């Protein structure tokens, strides 16, 4: 079906205008919307001031050219042509006015049936639609033989081509009319034989779905609302199934590799670590730990995503996995998105491991391993010795940044890859590290993220990973209260915010002030996530874009804000600046002094966004908060309230009340649960931004399926894809399923999934 080309003149137009080349393409070019006969057309019922959509027939068209320089034309600037189109429903008439639309008279010829949509106005006592949107239903050519007196009857007949009176309206581009598409579709549907359904019958029966043939017929020519609904449900399911099949196959493929099993042992590092653990694992940490331990002990590589709210204690879970692998004589590597975070991880791993992490040092425990740090900014000597540790296998745990991915890094025997804050990385980085495992035996992979992802998106974007979730926070963690500070409307609140910082500091605590940009010399950036740290990965695709891009003052910078605070509201406190442009050694020093309590207030960019763990910090003020994405703000506030004292986060903004920006910030203030916030975020944004690019003019590969509202469909499809692939990995029983996957999600969508 998909191979048959469309020929002839309409075929050429379709190919050129909308990229529809085959019969299959055309059938998948679904109507954008539908108009129902019953709700159209009664011109006598129109009310001035209301929006109306009318289906009617063009009675008369009149072009009036205006002389350049004439009084009217001069006053109206470039107005050269007014076209008046009179339309009628057989009883009553109405005029539509178009300005400078030179093609109108050619297209809307008398006899043409069309849909007009616009606001009804009173023009010199007559009803008029001014510059309405319009779509041609049929042209007079198709009605050639019908005589004039039968006009009203004809009109009805045209609509009755669409049996249920539900008329499909297709998305149009310049040079393509509704009738070209409608007629092409009609021809194709009339000639089309029975369509072989790629989806197995039993599955359709289980899910209560109609066959593909019926679905395609009815999406284009529904006989009733019910038919249309069934058609949509089926085709939606196809989209979800296509994506999930691709992902299920990828999971299956990854699982088919052999891996070195790393079972738990009784007297190894892990056991020693567990017995010295200063706190009790949360139930979640325990359960996920068991899952991972089982995965690691199997003969196929683990590919697991560990999602956990900020502060839920993912690091310990990862560390325990690393120790289990080391107990089998293998190495583990942990990739972090920033130098600050990599250094912090190395430091904290050393400190929690104590003597067990002091391998190679004099008098250390015989089971002890060594923790090696590798970042891009290391001096040559240090780098060389780190590389040697890694290549010789001395480094049980290597922590590092993107520098780990470079060609010169060789592991003696890599058994486990841990990726922290996955939202900063892509699949490429995951694969680059994976490829550093022994030939033919890829390492186990554990991916961690605190960016709460709505379930449907997780199932789609991270669909090739098994998922575990840590939802509970360790005991003794205090709640964070978040408040929006409207600086423009209530300047006093901002004053109060600075006073509050002084109070926190007086009580022995510390604070962050976060700004969207580093200094004044930076070129303006539209996103808060500046290229702040040279090691940042791609911004997470689904993070919100700030919407309002109209001229505003430039974003506040670290330099500007720090200078202001030092000499003003926070005079006398110990302030420091932190951002990605500081030399790495200095960055590390600032972080360490802050962690040691030698700095009261850290004025910083989003370098602190991920992972930074200073439990004594209890307050955060985010300047120009509307410039950050929702998930980013959630990450940021996760930096406070990590100790036993309650955390406070203030979101300072000049965005006016009820603006989209303020609505987003209010959501952050009201919703403390990251997953609920992610779902809300999804509701607040445009569908197109969820999967693939959000650039104007490029469509998401999903035509009917909504990741926002079709959660059940995605879940069903995921289960079904899993079962289909498990039972028949080569698709020998249902060979057309894969072809369908390609039909349904276009190349762009597939490429996106490949990279996700
Ligand atoms: P995240 O999941 O955000 O990466 P971390 O792993 O950084 O969280 O853990 C946050 C803090 O909680 C760390 O200081 C860690 O030592 C501590 N922590 C982790 N697990 C527990 C636990 N079960 N009980 C008490 N504290 C814990
Ligand atoms: Mg972390």
PDB file of C-alpha atoms in Angstrom, residues 21 98 114 174 244 308 356 359 366 411 498 552 560 599 603-604 660 663 709 755:
ATOM      1  CA  UNK A  21       4.323  10.878  -2.446  1.00  0.00           C
ATOM      2  CA  UNK A  98     -10.625  40.679   1.723  1.00  0.00           C
ATOM      3  CA  UNK A 114     -16.326  26.865   1.002  1.00  0.00           C
ATOM      4  CA  UNK A 174      -0.377  27.938  -0.620  1.00  0.00           C
ATOM      5  CA  UNK A 244       7.248   1.486  21.595  1.00  0.00           C
ATOM      6  CA  UNK A 308      14.739   9.974  42.136  1.00  0.00           C
ATOM      7  CA  UNK A 356      37.929   1.429  51.972  1.00  0.00           C
ATOM      8  CA  UNK A 359      43.477   1.636  48.011  1.00  0.00           C
ATOM      9  CA  UNK A 366      43.351  -5.091  51.696  1.00  0.00           C
ATOM     10  CA  UNK A 411      39.898   1.004  31.065  1.00  0.00           C
ATOM     11  CA  UNK A 498      17.596  40.090  51.877  1.00  0.00           C
ATOM     12  CA  UNK A 552      13.045  43.254  28.346  1.00  0.00           C
ATOM     13  CA  UNK A 560      25.963  42.819  38.999  1.00  0.00           C
ATOM     14  CA  UNK A 599      31.275  31.554  52.956  1.00  0.00           C
ATOM     15  CA  UNK A 603      26.108  34.238  44.319  1.00  0.00           C
ATOM     16  CA  UNK A 604      26.119  31.858  41.426  1.00  0.00           C
ATOM     17  CA  UNK A 660       2.256  32.772  31.432  1.00  0.00           C
ATOM     18  CA  UNK A 663       1.574  30.951  36.074  1.00  0.00           C
ATOM     19  CA  UNK A 709      -3.411  13.259  27.575  1.00  0.00           C
ATOM     20  CA  UNK A 755      19.316  10.389  19.905  1.00  0.00           C
TER      21      UNK A 755
END
